[in-house]
Structure formats: structure tokens, C-alpha cells
């Protein structure tokens, strides 16, 4: 089924859609997700209907608006925080405190998101799959949050330390699955850190926070530490 409107998928009323799918005896799969931009005739849904009787009432549960907002779109909220952080650390601006504040807010968002189940299947009361809505993985959100900040703030010890502290906060307040995903993602951050030329005191400071991060993930910190000559 193709979109009837142009704009951003702002909100999906999942409960109502599951109920509608149950009553209509259909299965609905989203080809686009909240936050995506669609045009008229963009493929939006795939519907399995044994009787070929589905109608456009299904679109009553999908809200498309001209402007993008972060109602169900976690990625958009992350994007806005990252934009502010990048402006703060841009050449000539030199405002790492604002960037650090944004990183702390990103940590809070990801900490809460880590506690939300992200299964793509929604079932009716008879335990039949009725709606399939794929979402970005937790690692996708980690990358979206930090890859640009890591790149443009890579030479600022305060910014890089804040990223490590953010990862530690996410790990220590979530279950082992999120701990492991955060730890695996940290290899990317550490790889970038190790490419920079840090002074000895900077290395000691970073290592201190890397140890705390490893503890939050229940991991051995030795491979993550910066070498001290």
C-alpha cells in the first residue's frame, strides 16, 4: 500500500492498528518507520490479506505531517542534540561545556531507550502477529549519537572523556545485553582515541574513566587502556 500523503511519519497508533488488523484478519508490515520522509505513492505498507479486502482505513492509524518532530522518532531527537554539540565544538566556537551537556543528555536518552523492548512484532490477544515494525538497533543509536562528536571532538580530552562517561552510565543502569552492546561499540571509540597523541596526564585521566567504564560493563579493562610510557 502506498502513502497518500507527503511528509514525515510522525506517529503510529500501534494499539489501534493491531486491533484493526485483528478484526480485518490481516498482517501489516511497515516499509517505512517513524521519522522517515515519504512522498505520495511511496511504498509504505505491505499487507497480507487472505481475502484481499483491506481498505484505506488502515491509514487512520498513521500520522504524517510536513514537519519532523521527535514524538516516536528517537533518531530525530538524537540528531538535534548532536547538532548542538557539533556547533559547540566547531572551530572558532570553543564551547566544550555545551557539547558535554549534550553528551550527558544523549546518555540519558540512550539509558532509557536501553530499557525498552525493541522487538519488531506486535501481537493480538490471541498471540497472532498483526503488525511488523522494524526499528533501528541499539548499536545504530549509539553510532548516531557519537560518531560525529567523536570525529570533531577527537582532540579534546574533556569531550572524549564525556563520551566514555556516557557509555559507562548507559551500561551500569541496563542489563547484560545492553552492557555487551555498549562495550562492543566502545571499541570504535577507543580506536579513535588511541590514534591521537595525548600527553601523559591526559592518558592517565582517560584511563581512569576507561577503568570505570569496564567495571560498569563487567569487563576486563586491560585492552582498552592507553599505553603510558
Short mmCIF file of C-alpha atoms in Angstrom, two decimals:
data_model
loop_
_atom_site.label_atom_id
_atom_site.label_comp_id
_atom_site.label_asym_id
_atom_site.label_seq_id
_atom_site.Cartn_x
_atom_site.Cartn_y
_atom_site.Cartn_z
CA UNK A 1 0.00 0.00 0.00
CA UNK A 2 1.35 3.41 -0.99
CA UNK A 3 1.35 6.62 1.00
CA UNK A 4 -1.49 9.05 0.35
CA UNK A 5 0.39 11.99 1.83
CA UNK A 6 3.71 13.78 1.65
CA UNK A 7 5.74 14.41 4.80
CA UNK A 8 7.32 12.73 7.82
CA UNK A 9 5.84 9.71 9.55
CA UNK A 10 5.23 11.35 12.88
CA UNK A 11 3.31 8.79 14.88
CA UNK A 12 1.89 5.27 14.57
CA UNK A 13 -1.04 4.31 16.79
CA UNK A 14 0.10 0.73 17.26
CA UNK A 15 -2.62 -0.46 19.65
CA UNK A 16 -5.39 0.69 17.35
CA UNK A 17 -3.64 -0.74 14.31
CA UNK A 18 -3.23 -4.15 15.95
CA UNK A 19 -6.91 -4.15 16.84
CA UNK A 20 -7.83 -3.15 13.28
CA UNK A 21 -5.58 -5.89 11.84
CA UNK A 22 -7.15 -8.45 14.17
CA UNK A 23 -10.70 -7.52 13.16
CA UNK A 24 -9.75 -7.48 9.48
CA UNK A 25 -7.69 -10.69 9.82
CA UNK A 26 -4.65 -9.16 8.14
CA UNK A 27 -0.93 -8.77 8.85
CA UNK A 28 0.68 -5.36 8.33
CA UNK A 29 4.39 -4.77 7.71
CA UNK A 30 5.84 -1.26 7.66
CA UNK A 31 8.21 -0.49 4.80
CA UNK A 32 8.96 2.91 6.37
CA UNK A 33 9.32 3.77 10.07
CA UNK A 34 8.52 6.81 12.24
CA UNK A 35 10.87 9.62 11.27
CA UNK A 36 11.12 8.60 7.60
CA UNK A 37 10.09 11.06 4.91
CA UNK A 38 7.57 9.75 2.38
CA UNK A 39 6.07 11.18 -0.77
CA UNK A 40 2.73 10.44 -2.38
CA UNK A 41 2.87 6.89 -3.79
CA UNK A 42 5.91 5.91 -1.68
CA UNK A 43 5.53 2.22 -0.73
CA UNK A 44 4.52 2.45 2.92
CA UNK A 45 2.97 -0.87 3.96
CA UNK A 46 2.85 -4.48 2.90
CA UNK A 47 -0.43 -6.12 3.85
CA UNK A 48 -1.15 -9.84 3.84
CA UNK A 49 -4.87 -10.35 3.38
CA UNK A 50 -6.27 -13.77 2.51
CA UNK A 51 -9.50 -12.20 1.23
CA UNK A 52 -7.96 -9.18 -0.48
CA UNK A 53 -10.39 -6.94 1.37
CA UNK A 54 -8.14 -4.34 3.02
CA UNK A 55 -9.05 -0.68 2.55
CA UNK A 56 -7.60 2.75 3.21
CA UNK A 57 -8.90 2.84 6.80
CA UNK A 58 -5.53 1.43 7.76
CA UNK A 59 -4.02 4.89 7.18
CA UNK A 60 -6.15 6.29 10.01
CA UNK A 61 -3.52 4.92 12.41
CA UNK A 62 -0.54 6.58 10.70
CA UNK A 63 0.05 10.31 11.19
CA UNK A 64 2.11 12.08 8.52
CA UNK A 65 2.95 15.77 8.94
CA UNK A 66 5.01 18.33 6.96
CA UNK A 67 7.44 18.97 9.83
CA UNK A 68 9.59 16.45 11.65
CA UNK A 69 9.22 16.12 15.43
CA UNK A 70 10.56 13.65 18.00
CA UNK A 71 7.26 12.09 19.13
CA UNK A 72 8.11 8.49 18.22
CA UNK A 73 11.32 9.36 16.38
CA UNK A 74 14.23 8.76 18.78
CA UNK A 75 16.72 9.31 15.98
CA UNK A 76 15.45 12.84 15.33
CA UNK A 77 15.86 13.79 19.00
CA UNK A 78 19.38 12.38 18.95
CA UNK A 79 20.13 14.30 15.76
CA UNK A 80 19.13 17.62 17.34
CA UNK A 81 21.36 17.07 20.39
CA UNK A 82 24.28 16.07 18.15
CA UNK A 83 23.83 19.20 16.02
CA UNK A 84 24.07 21.43 19.09
CA UNK A 85 27.17 19.57 20.29
CA UNK A 86 28.86 19.90 16.90
CA UNK A 87 28.17 23.64 16.74
CA UNK A 88 29.68 23.99 20.21
CA UNK A 89 32.97 22.30 19.26
CA UNK A 90 33.23 23.87 15.80
CA UNK A 91 36.44 25.82 15.09
CA UNK A 92 36.15 29.34 16.46
CA UNK A 93 33.35 28.44 18.85
CA UNK A 94 35.33 26.57 21.53
CA UNK A 95 32.44 25.74 23.82
CA UNK A 96 33.14 22.20 25.06
CA UNK A 97 30.85 22.61 28.09
CA UNK A 98 27.80 22.84 25.84
CA UNK A 99 28.98 19.77 23.93
CA UNK A 100 29.48 17.90 27.21
CA UNK A 101 25.99 18.88 28.32
CA UNK A 102 24.59 17.46 25.06
CA UNK A 103 26.57 14.24 25.55
CA UNK A 104 25.08 13.90 29.03
CA UNK A 105 21.57 14.30 27.60
CA UNK A 106 22.36 11.71 24.92
CA UNK A 107 23.40 9.33 27.69
CA UNK A 108 20.07 9.87 29.44
CA UNK A 109 18.13 9.18 26.23
CA UNK A 110 20.09 6.00 25.47
CA UNK A 111 19.91 4.83 29.08
CA UNK A 112 16.12 4.97 28.95
CA UNK A 113 15.89 3.55 25.45
CA UNK A 114 18.03 0.57 26.50
CA UNK A 115 15.23 -0.47 28.86
CA UNK A 116 12.57 -0.53 26.12
CA UNK A 117 11.97 -3.83 24.29
CA UNK A 118 12.65 -3.38 20.57
CA UNK A 119 11.05 -6.48 19.11
CA UNK A 120 9.53 -5.76 15.69
CA UNK A 121 6.42 -7.91 16.19
CA UNK A 122 3.12 -6.79 17.71
CA UNK A 123 0.56 -9.44 18.61
CA UNK A 124 -3.20 -9.52 19.13
CA UNK A 125 -4.81 -11.09 22.21
CA UNK A 126 -4.75 -14.50 20.51
CA UNK A 127 -0.97 -14.20 20.17
CA UNK A 128 -1.10 -13.80 16.39
CA UNK A 129 1.36 -11.44 14.72
CA UNK A 130 -0.59 -8.47 13.38
CA UNK A 131 1.93 -5.63 12.88
CA UNK A 132 5.62 -5.78 11.94
CA UNK A 133 7.57 -2.58 12.53
CA UNK A 134 11.35 -2.86 12.31
CA UNK A 135 13.30 -0.33 14.37
CA UNK A 136 16.97 0.70 14.40
CA UNK A 137 19.13 -1.40 16.72
CA UNK A 138 20.59 -0.06 19.94
CA UNK A 139 24.03 -0.06 18.30
CA UNK A 140 22.62 2.09 15.48
CA UNK A 141 21.52 4.66 18.05
CA UNK A 142 24.91 4.54 19.79
CA UNK A 143 26.63 5.23 16.49
CA UNK A 144 24.22 8.00 15.50
CA UNK A 145 24.81 9.64 18.89
CA UNK A 146 28.58 9.64 18.99
CA UNK A 147 30.27 9.13 15.61
CA UNK A 148 30.31 12.79 14.59
CA UNK A 149 31.13 14.05 18.08
CA UNK A 150 34.00 11.56 18.23
CA UNK A 151 35.30 12.76 14.88
CA UNK A 152 35.15 16.50 15.50
CA UNK A 153 35.96 16.37 19.22
CA UNK A 154 38.69 13.74 18.99
CA UNK A 155 41.47 16.07 20.15
CA UNK A 156 39.59 17.43 23.19
CA UNK A 157 40.19 15.29 26.26
CA UNK A 158 37.10 16.67 28.03
CA UNK A 159 34.81 15.73 25.14
CA UNK A 160 36.27 12.24 24.73
CA UNK A 161 36.09 11.65 28.47
CA UNK A 162 32.45 12.68 28.44
CA UNK A 163 31.70 10.07 25.77
CA UNK A 164 33.35 7.39 27.92
CA UNK A 165 31.37 8.55 30.96
CA UNK A 166 28.18 8.49 28.88
CA UNK A 167 28.85 4.90 27.81
CA UNK A 168 29.52 3.95 31.43
CA UNK A 169 26.22 5.47 32.54
CA UNK A 170 24.33 3.59 29.82
CA UNK A 171 26.00 0.30 30.74
CA UNK A 172 25.73 0.46 34.52
CA UNK A 173 21.97 1.09 34.51
CA UNK A 174 21.00 -1.55 31.92
CA UNK A 175 21.02 -5.32 31.57
CA UNK A 176 23.83 -7.52 30.26
CA UNK A 177 22.63 -7.33 26.66
CA UNK A 178 22.96 -3.54 26.61
CA UNK A 179 26.23 -3.73 28.58
CA UNK A 180 27.70 -6.01 25.91
CA UNK A 181 26.44 -3.88 23.02
CA UNK A 182 27.87 -0.76 24.65
CA UNK A 183 31.19 -2.50 25.32
CA UNK A 184 31.43 -3.71 21.71
CA UNK A 185 30.64 -0.21 20.43
CA UNK A 186 33.33 1.26 22.67
CA UNK A 187 36.00 -0.49 20.54
CA UNK A 188 35.20 2.08 17.86
CA UNK A 189 35.58 4.98 20.30
CA UNK A 190 38.81 3.60 21.79
CA UNK A 191 40.26 3.03 18.33
CA UNK A 192 39.82 6.72 17.62
CA UNK A 193 41.22 7.77 20.99
CA UNK A 194 44.35 5.68 20.51
CA UNK A 195 45.12 7.42 17.23
CA UNK A 196 45.53 10.77 18.96
CA UNK A 197 48.75 12.00 20.58
CA UNK A 198 47.88 12.57 24.24
CA UNK A 199 50.11 13.93 26.96
CA UNK A 200 50.85 11.62 29.88
CA UNK A 201 48.39 13.31 32.25
CA UNK A 202 45.68 13.13 29.59
CA UNK A 203 46.29 9.39 29.19
CA UNK A 204 46.10 8.81 32.94
CA UNK A 205 42.85 10.77 33.11
CA UNK A 206 41.30 8.87 30.20
CA UNK A 207 42.48 5.52 31.57
CA UNK A 208 40.87 6.24 34.92
CA UNK A 209 37.49 6.65 33.22
CA UNK A 210 38.07 3.67 30.94
CA UNK A 211 38.54 1.51 34.06
CA UNK A 212 35.24 2.76 35.48
CA UNK A 213 33.55 2.04 32.16
CA UNK A 214 34.95 -1.50 32.07
CA UNK A 215 33.67 -2.07 35.60
CA UNK A 216 30.18 -0.90 34.56
CA UNK A 217 30.25 -3.48 31.75
CA UNK A 218 31.76 -6.23 33.93
CA UNK A 219 34.70 -6.48 31.54
CA UNK A 220 38.49 -6.61 31.75
CA UNK A 221 39.83 -3.12 31.08
CA UNK A 222 43.39 -4.03 30.05
CA UNK A 223 42.81 -3.99 26.27
CA UNK A 224 41.11 -0.60 26.42
CA UNK A 225 43.80 1.30 28.31
CA UNK A 226 46.11 3.79 26.63
CA UNK A 227 49.80 2.87 26.92
CA UNK A 228 51.75 5.01 29.40
CA UNK A 229 55.43 5.40 28.58
#
